């Protein structure tokens, strides 16, 4: 049951009408039946947060608390919550089941929900001292995993991890990753853990390419160079890539990725740009059996598997935590992400 939670807390609030953000004092949420209140340890700043602030992702509410990449400790549990105790270290999944779709009505899990509600877009997120979430949206984090790294798992690592499953990636398959920001860099690391070979990272920024080479890419290419396509063909022995992950979502990158895959290759759309994209000649998809698949999000088991990989040292996320800023400095964190200041993988806020 509820332990003594304070009455008020600090939270960043996004106001849709004038697209403003401000640090405010708001009531601490109370857990309803089946819910848990988590004291937030760290929460990431993600490009999709910026998309909501800029209006590319339409705001659903006049005001909402951003932040969907959170870790923390259980502060209070609601009725009918059996598996969590106050003090448990957790990573908070960024979504909750809608409770109303066909799958939810038939008793389906959060993973099967057809209208998943995303934290910070459909309900208050974790740029705050406390966040309330369904108990089934939590995964335990062992003591050896730093809270900052656990927070990064909640989207920036788990979404690319889910994309590898969507791509049905096999050992020794060649992989290209377009866009080496938070998602793309983790895709390179995870593809390495998954046994992909060779792994080619593509990004116009030299420093970011260097980083990808340190984190597991075999080759790092500038997608704007004239010989990029030829280089990919050369590296793959003329066959082209088995899987191409587009973490940018623009016609230029999708077209380049589609042109670089081999027969029966697949392109995975992982990046969100909101732009219309051109897929090129229709005959390619027939003649060469190309597949283009969209990917979003992850399953609860993916989060649990990632906690396992990090806790055993299989996946090193020390480079992923680019900076940790106090909650008050949210504007500075947003600025660094927007301006690519230092090319952060993840800037985190600590309430
Ligand atoms: Zn995110
Ligand atoms: Zn549902």
Tab-separated table of C-alpha atoms and ligand atoms in Angstrom:
chain	number	residue	atom	x	y	z
A	1	UNK	CA	0.000	0.000	0.000
A	2	UNK	CA	0.961	3.594	-0.273
A	3	UNK	CA	3.861	4.633	1.913
A	4	UNK	CA	4.238	8.274	2.839
A	5	UNK	CA	4.695	10.110	-0.417
A	6	UNK	CA	5.219	13.856	-0.252
A	7	UNK	CA	2.322	16.044	-1.370
A	8	UNK	CA	4.172	18.054	-3.991
A	9	UNK	CA	7.076	17.585	-6.387
A	10	UNK	CA	9.003	19.334	-9.125
A	11	UNK	CA	8.115	18.399	-12.688
A	12	UNK	CA	8.782	19.824	-16.133
A	13	UNK	CA	5.490	20.544	-17.891
A	14	UNK	CA	4.954	20.964	-21.613
A	15	UNK	CA	2.116	23.299	-22.586
A	16	UNK	CA	0.794	22.542	-26.055
A	17	UNK	CA	-0.885	25.877	-26.717
A	18	UNK	CA	2.307	27.943	-26.809
A	19	UNK	CA	4.703	24.942	-26.980
A	20	UNK	CA	6.424	26.092	-23.803
A	21	UNK	CA	8.211	24.095	-21.115
A	22	UNK	CA	8.464	25.117	-17.487
A	23	UNK	CA	9.559	23.670	-14.187
A	24	UNK	CA	6.520	23.573	-11.928
A	25	UNK	CA	5.371	22.293	-8.556
A	26	UNK	CA	2.667	19.675	-9.028
A	27	UNK	CA	0.971	17.056	-6.826
A	28	UNK	CA	2.816	13.744	-6.377
A	29	UNK	CA	0.729	11.064	-8.123
A	30	UNK	CA	-0.881	8.326	-6.020
A	31	UNK	CA	-0.923	4.716	-7.239
A	32	UNK	CA	-4.304	3.347	-8.310
A	33	UNK	CA	-5.076	-0.389	-8.225
A	34	UNK	CA	-2.376	-2.265	-10.123
A	35	UNK	CA	-0.149	0.790	-10.257
A	36	UNK	CA	3.213	1.726	-8.779
A	37	UNK	CA	4.729	5.127	-8.046
A	38	UNK	CA	8.432	5.253	-8.900
A	39	UNK	CA	10.877	7.783	-7.484
A	40	UNK	CA	12.750	8.790	-10.615
A	41	UNK	CA	16.539	8.355	-10.550
A	42	UNK	CA	17.248	9.396	-14.142
A	43	UNK	CA	15.295	10.077	-17.317
A	44	UNK	CA	16.627	10.544	-20.838
A	45	UNK	CA	15.978	13.298	-23.353
A	46	UNK	CA	14.932	11.725	-26.662
A	47	UNK	CA	14.436	13.038	-30.195
A	48	UNK	CA	10.788	12.030	-29.940
A	49	UNK	CA	10.439	14.476	-27.018
A	50	UNK	CA	11.642	17.192	-29.372
A	51	UNK	CA	9.133	15.987	-31.982
A	52	UNK	CA	6.295	16.654	-29.541
A	53	UNK	CA	7.698	20.061	-28.557
A	54	UNK	CA	7.997	21.022	-32.231
A	55	UNK	CA	4.516	19.753	-33.119
A	56	UNK	CA	5.721	16.933	-35.421
A	57	UNK	CA	4.025	14.555	-33.004
A	58	UNK	CA	0.671	16.212	-32.210
A	59	UNK	CA	0.094	16.920	-28.509
A	60	UNK	CA	-2.932	15.085	-27.115
A	61	UNK	CA	-3.302	17.143	-23.936
A	62	UNK	CA	-3.051	20.846	-23.101
A	63	UNK	CA	-0.265	20.040	-20.612
A	64	UNK	CA	1.827	16.927	-19.990
A	65	UNK	CA	5.068	15.904	-18.258
A	66	UNK	CA	7.663	14.760	-20.864
A	67	UNK	CA	10.196	11.957	-20.403
A	68	UNK	CA	9.799	8.297	-21.343
A	69	UNK	CA	13.239	6.809	-20.633
A	70	UNK	CA	13.255	6.422	-16.880
A	71	UNK	CA	14.737	4.375	-14.077
A	72	UNK	CA	14.181	4.683	-10.352
A	73	UNK	CA	13.075	2.984	-7.165
A	74	UNK	CA	9.588	1.881	-6.168
A	75	UNK	CA	8.178	4.497	-3.786
A	76	UNK	CA	4.596	3.257	-3.343
A	77	UNK	CA	2.481	0.373	-4.594
A	78	UNK	CA	-1.260	0.344	-5.216
A	79	UNK	CA	-3.862	-2.274	-4.404
A	80	UNK	CA	-3.441	-5.714	-5.955
A	81	UNK	CA	0.268	-5.169	-6.686
A	82	UNK	CA	2.063	-8.282	-5.455
A	83	UNK	CA	5.478	-8.359	-7.055
A	84	UNK	CA	6.926	-4.987	-6.134
A	85	UNK	CA	8.144	-3.589	-2.857
A	86	UNK	CA	9.182	-0.126	-1.802
A	87	UNK	CA	12.872	0.346	-2.614
A	88	UNK	CA	13.015	-2.050	-5.577
A	89	UNK	CA	15.270	-0.744	-8.374
A	90	UNK	CA	13.411	-0.638	-11.680
A	91	UNK	CA	13.453	0.490	-15.282
A	92	UNK	CA	10.120	1.879	-16.430
A	93	UNK	CA	8.819	0.726	-19.812
A	94	UNK	CA	7.708	3.663	-21.921
A	95	UNK	CA	4.206	2.389	-22.557
A	96	UNK	CA	1.040	0.958	-21.069
A	97	UNK	CA	-1.738	-1.181	-22.514
A	98	UNK	CA	-4.806	0.786	-23.613
A	99	UNK	CA	-7.243	-1.599	-21.916
A	100	UNK	CA	-9.732	-1.145	-24.709
A	101	UNK	CA	-8.462	-2.704	-27.967
A	102	UNK	CA	-9.372	-6.179	-29.195
A	103	UNK	CA	-6.217	-7.680	-27.673
A	104	UNK	CA	-6.657	-5.947	-24.294
A	105	UNK	CA	-10.326	-7.025	-24.165
A	106	UNK	CA	-9.229	-10.616	-24.644
A	107	UNK	CA	-6.750	-10.288	-21.777
A	108	UNK	CA	-3.666	-9.659	-23.936
A	109	UNK	CA	-0.480	-8.267	-22.415
A	110	UNK	CA	1.117	-4.865	-22.881
A	111	UNK	CA	3.179	-6.388	-25.724
A	112	UNK	CA	0.074	-7.287	-27.708
A	113	UNK	CA	-1.880	-4.056	-27.233
A	114	UNK	CA	-2.955	-2.634	-30.583
A	115	UNK	CA	-3.188	0.939	-29.330
A	116	UNK	CA	-0.296	1.166	-26.869
A	117	UNK	CA	-0.277	4.394	-24.890
A	118	UNK	CA	3.172	5.956	-24.794
A	119	UNK	CA	4.450	7.616	-21.638
A	120	UNK	CA	4.948	11.389	-21.978
A	121	UNK	CA	2.555	11.465	-24.950
A	122	UNK	CA	-0.587	9.764	-23.594
A	123	UNK	CA	0.103	10.137	-19.872
A	124	UNK	CA	2.570	11.994	-17.653
A	125	UNK	CA	6.225	11.052	-18.063
A	126	UNK	CA	9.283	11.136	-15.824
A	127	UNK	CA	10.889	14.564	-16.087
A	128	UNK	CA	9.674	14.746	-12.514
A	129	UNK	CA	10.561	13.483	-9.060
A	130	UNK	CA	7.895	10.768	-9.226
A	131	UNK	CA	6.019	8.946	-11.957
A	132	UNK	CA	3.030	6.595	-11.720
A	133	UNK	CA	2.939	3.544	-13.980
A	134	UNK	CA	1.172	0.177	-14.219
A	135	UNK	CA	3.058	-2.436	-12.169
A	136	UNK	CA	3.328	-4.592	-15.321
A	137	UNK	CA	5.375	-1.848	-17.024
A	138	UNK	CA	8.355	-2.337	-14.693
A	139	UNK	CA	11.454	-4.527	-15.017
A	140	UNK	CA	13.809	-5.137	-12.044
A	141	UNK	CA	17.358	-3.762	-12.206
A	142	UNK	CA	20.129	-5.496	-10.208
A	143	UNK	CA	22.445	-3.450	-7.981
A	144	UNK	CA	25.385	-3.712	-10.399
A	145	UNK	CA	23.637	-1.761	-13.158
A	146	UNK	CA	23.921	2.032	-12.726
A	147	UNK	CA	20.566	3.824	-12.769
A	148	UNK	CA	21.673	6.081	-15.630
A	149	UNK	CA	22.378	3.066	-17.840
A	150	UNK	CA	19.078	1.468	-16.810
A	151	UNK	CA	17.258	4.613	-17.952
A	152	UNK	CA	18.934	4.490	-21.366
A	153	UNK	CA	17.568	0.960	-21.794
A	154	UNK	CA	13.964	2.175	-21.773
A	155	UNK	CA	13.969	3.337	-25.404
A	156	UNK	CA	17.369	4.242	-26.825
A	157	UNK	CA	18.635	0.661	-26.453
A	158	UNK	CA	15.431	-1.382	-26.365
A	159	UNK	CA	13.994	0.050	-29.591
A	160	UNK	CA	17.044	-0.981	-31.652
A	161	UNK	CA	17.078	-4.308	-29.789
A	162	UNK	CA	13.470	-4.855	-30.866
A	163	UNK	CA	14.442	-3.828	-34.411
A	164	UNK	CA	16.984	-6.665	-34.577
A	165	UNK	CA	14.172	-9.097	-33.797
A	166	UNK	CA	11.902	-7.452	-36.377
A	167	UNK	CA	14.735	-7.846	-38.904
A	168	UNK	CA	15.123	-11.513	-37.909
A	169	UNK	CA	18.865	-10.917	-37.899
A	170	UNK	CA	21.064	-14.023	-38.048
A	171	UNK	CA	24.712	-14.625	-37.144
A	172	UNK	CA	27.241	-13.438	-39.729
A	173	UNK	CA	24.712	-11.410	-41.714
A	174	UNK	CA	25.973	-8.097	-43.052
A	175	UNK	CA	24.362	-5.009	-41.564
A	176	UNK	CA	24.295	-1.319	-42.430
A	177	UNK	CA	23.147	1.329	-39.959
A	178	UNK	CA	22.209	4.769	-41.318
A	179	UNK	CA	22.371	7.553	-38.714
A	180	UNK	CA	24.648	7.036	-35.696
A	181	UNK	CA	22.809	8.999	-32.998
A	182	UNK	CA	21.387	7.336	-29.886
A	183	UNK	CA	19.372	4.669	-31.702
A	184	UNK	CA	21.913	4.004	-34.462
A	185	UNK	CA	24.917	3.784	-32.164
A	186	UNK	CA	23.119	1.240	-29.995
A	187	UNK	CA	22.077	-0.667	-33.109
A	188	UNK	CA	25.749	-1.020	-34.028
A	189	UNK	CA	26.597	-2.269	-30.528
A	190	UNK	CA	23.681	-4.707	-30.432
A	191	UNK	CA	24.337	-6.004	-33.953
A	192	UNK	CA	27.864	-6.764	-32.766
A	193	UNK	CA	26.546	-8.655	-29.718
A	194	UNK	CA	24.118	-10.503	-32.023
A	195	UNK	CA	26.962	-11.688	-34.253
A	196	UNK	CA	26.345	-9.566	-37.369
A	197	UNK	CA	29.306	-9.319	-39.753
A	198	UNK	CA	30.382	-7.044	-41.250
A	199	UNK	CA	28.743	-4.024	-39.605
A	200	UNK	CA	28.830	-0.758	-41.547
A	201	UNK	CA	27.842	2.486	-39.825
A	202	UNK	CA	26.920	5.530	-41.927
A	203	UNK	CA	26.824	9.123	-40.741
A	204	UNK	CA	27.992	12.422	-42.224
A	205	UNK	CA	29.743	13.458	-38.968
A	206	UNK	CA	33.343	12.227	-38.727
A	207	UNK	CA	33.467	12.196	-34.915
A	208	UNK	CA	30.316	10.107	-34.747
A	209	UNK	CA	31.760	7.630	-37.257
A	210	UNK	CA	34.899	7.333	-35.099
A	211	UNK	CA	32.728	6.547	-32.092
A	212	UNK	CA	30.857	3.848	-34.002
A	213	UNK	CA	34.151	2.181	-34.919
A	214	UNK	CA	35.109	2.067	-31.228
A	215	UNK	CA	31.701	0.619	-30.287
A	216	UNK	CA	31.614	-2.230	-32.768
A	217	UNK	CA	31.309	-1.091	-36.387
A	218	UNK	CA	33.771	-2.723	-38.781
A	219	UNK	CA	33.508	0.158	-41.220
A	220	UNK	CA	32.169	3.701	-40.912
A	221	UNK	CA	31.219	5.538	-44.094
A	222	UNK	CA	30.091	9.034	-44.980
A	223	UNK	CA	26.696	8.608	-46.691
A	224	UNK	CA	27.300	11.836	-48.629
A	225	UNK	CA	30.543	10.624	-50.212
A	226	UNK	CA	30.306	9.791	-53.911
A	227	UNK	CA	31.622	6.255	-53.595
A	228	UNK	CA	29.494	5.155	-50.616
A	229	UNK	CA	27.413	2.665	-52.592
A	230	UNK	CA	30.497	1.200	-54.247
A	231	UNK	CA	32.253	0.888	-50.887
A	232	UNK	CA	29.316	-1.061	-49.434
A	233	UNK	CA	29.340	-3.392	-52.437
A	234	UNK	CA	33.090	-3.842	-52.138
A	235	UNK	CA	32.891	-4.599	-48.402
A	236	UNK	CA	30.099	-7.128	-48.924
A	237	UNK	CA	31.866	-8.868	-51.803
A	238	UNK	CA	29.435	-7.468	-54.339
A	239	UNK	CA	26.365	-9.030	-52.691
A	240	UNK	CA	25.005	-6.016	-50.884
A	241	UNK	CA	23.765	-5.889	-47.292
A	242	UNK	CA	21.488	-8.505	-45.760
A	243	UNK	CA	19.867	-5.934	-43.463
A	244	UNK	CA	19.866	-2.137	-43.556
A	245	UNK	CA	18.589	-0.151	-40.592
A	246	UNK	CA	17.514	3.379	-41.363
A	247	UNK	CA	17.611	5.441	-38.164
A	248	UNK	CA	17.019	8.719	-39.995
A	249	UNK	CA	13.794	8.265	-41.949
A	250	UNK	CA	14.426	10.511	-44.935
A	251	UNK	CA	14.107	9.715	-48.632
A	252	UNK	CA	17.856	10.176	-49.117
A	253	UNK	CA	18.809	7.585	-46.493
A	254	UNK	CA	15.994	5.128	-47.223
A	255	UNK	CA	16.801	5.165	-50.941
A	256	UNK	CA	20.509	4.658	-50.285
A	257	UNK	CA	19.761	1.806	-47.872
A	258	UNK	CA	17.359	0.157	-50.326
A	259	UNK	CA	19.917	0.403	-53.117
A	260	UNK	CA	22.582	-1.159	-50.878
A	261	UNK	CA	20.741	-4.335	-49.865
A	262	UNK	CA	21.217	-7.587	-51.702
A	263	UNK	CA	18.633	-10.023	-53.060
A	264	UNK	CA	16.041	-10.802	-50.383
A	265	UNK	CA	17.597	-8.068	-48.257
A	266	UNK	CA	15.494	-6.116	-45.840
A	267	UNK	CA	15.324	-2.448	-44.942
A	268	UNK	CA	14.113	-1.596	-41.437
A	269	UNK	CA	12.661	1.848	-40.868
A	270	UNK	CA	13.537	2.778	-37.293
A	271	UNK	CA	14.092	6.542	-37.360
A	272	UNK	CA	11.194	8.984	-37.107
A	273	UNK	CA	11.283	12.057	-39.337
A	274	UNK	CA	7.620	12.498	-40.231
A	275	UNK	CA	8.660	13.146	-43.832
A	276	UNK	CA	7.127	11.400	-46.847
A	277	UNK	CA	9.621	8.901	-48.264
A	278	UNK	CA	10.221	7.547	-51.768
A	279	UNK	CA	11.083	3.886	-52.060
A	280	UNK	CA	12.368	3.927	-55.639
A	281	UNK	CA	11.580	1.568	-58.478
A	282	UNK	CA	8.734	-0.852	-57.746
A	283	UNK	CA	10.346	-3.621	-59.809
A	284	UNK	CA	13.222	-3.853	-57.335
A	285	UNK	CA	10.887	-5.189	-54.684
A	286	UNK	CA	9.641	-7.912	-57.029
A	287	UNK	CA	12.792	-8.826	-58.891
A	288	UNK	CA	15.109	-8.761	-55.904
A	289	UNK	CA	12.497	-9.586	-53.256
A	290	UNK	CA	13.333	-6.543	-51.174
A	291	UNK	CA	11.402	-6.021	-47.968
A	292	UNK	CA	10.831	-2.716	-46.190
A	293	UNK	CA	9.461	-3.000	-42.652
A	294	UNK	CA	8.612	-0.344	-40.110
A	295	UNK	CA	9.698	-0.828	-36.531
A	296	UNK	CA	8.627	0.918	-33.336
A	297	UNK	CA	9.216	0.085	-29.705
A	298	UNK	CA	9.980	-3.177	-27.948
A	299	UNK	CA	8.533	-5.928	-25.821
A	300	UNK	CA	8.796	-6.214	-22.044
A	301	UNK	CA	11.002	-9.284	-22.430
A	302	UNK	CA	13.441	-7.212	-24.495
A	303	UNK	CA	13.939	-4.869	-21.536
A	304	UNK	CA	14.515	-7.824	-19.217
A	305	UNK	CA	16.991	-9.377	-21.672
A	306	UNK	CA	18.885	-6.101	-21.956
A	307	UNK	CA	19.147	-5.782	-18.170
A	308	UNK	CA	20.624	-9.293	-18.240
A	309	UNK	CA	23.169	-8.389	-20.958
A	310	UNK	CA	24.255	-5.195	-19.191
A	311	UNK	CA	24.471	-6.799	-15.748
A	312	UNK	CA	26.726	-9.602	-17.104
A	313	UNK	CA	28.979	-7.209	-18.959
A	314	UNK	CA	27.935	-8.432	-22.424
A	315	UNK	CA	26.740	-4.972	-23.357
A	316	UNK	CA	28.761	-1.976	-22.228
A	317	UNK	CA	26.678	1.195	-22.031
A	318	UNK	CA	29.223	3.414	-20.299
A	319	UNK	CA	29.591	5.500	-23.480
A	320	UNK	CA	25.821	5.929	-23.738
A	321	UNK	CA	25.479	8.302	-20.796
A	322	UNK	CA	26.781	11.492	-22.381
A	323	UNK	CA	25.774	13.808	-19.529
A	324	UNK	CA	23.588	13.835	-16.430
A	325	UNK	CA	22.025	17.204	-15.636
A	326	UNK	CA	19.815	18.241	-12.724
A	327	UNK	CA	16.122	18.460	-13.679
A	328	UNK	CA	16.292	22.269	-13.435
A	329	UNK	CA	18.680	22.278	-16.402
A	330	UNK	CA	16.261	20.551	-18.779
A	331	UNK	CA	16.537	23.436	-21.265
A	332	UNK	CA	20.308	22.997	-21.455
A	333	UNK	CA	19.865	19.257	-22.034
A	334	UNK	CA	17.382	19.915	-24.840
A	335	UNK	CA	19.762	22.450	-26.368
A	336	UNK	CA	22.626	19.939	-26.418
A	337	UNK	CA	20.448	17.386	-28.205
A	338	UNK	CA	19.041	19.910	-30.678
A	339	UNK	CA	22.403	21.434	-31.528
A	340	UNK	CA	24.204	18.066	-31.443
A	341	UNK	CA	26.537	19.698	-28.904
A	342	UNK	CA	29.165	17.027	-28.285
A	343	UNK	CA	27.057	14.571	-30.325
A	344	UNK	CA	25.405	13.108	-27.227
A	345	UNK	CA	24.164	9.520	-27.285
A	346	UNK	CA	21.940	10.313	-24.305
A	347	UNK	CA	21.675	13.346	-22.067
A	348	UNK	CA	19.839	12.424	-18.877
A	349	UNK	CA	17.977	14.477	-16.300
A	350	UNK	CA	18.240	13.703	-12.612
A	351	UNK	CA	15.317	15.055	-10.544
B	1	LIG	ZN1	12.742	7.895	-26.682
B	2	LIG	ZN1	-4.925	-2.325	-26.003
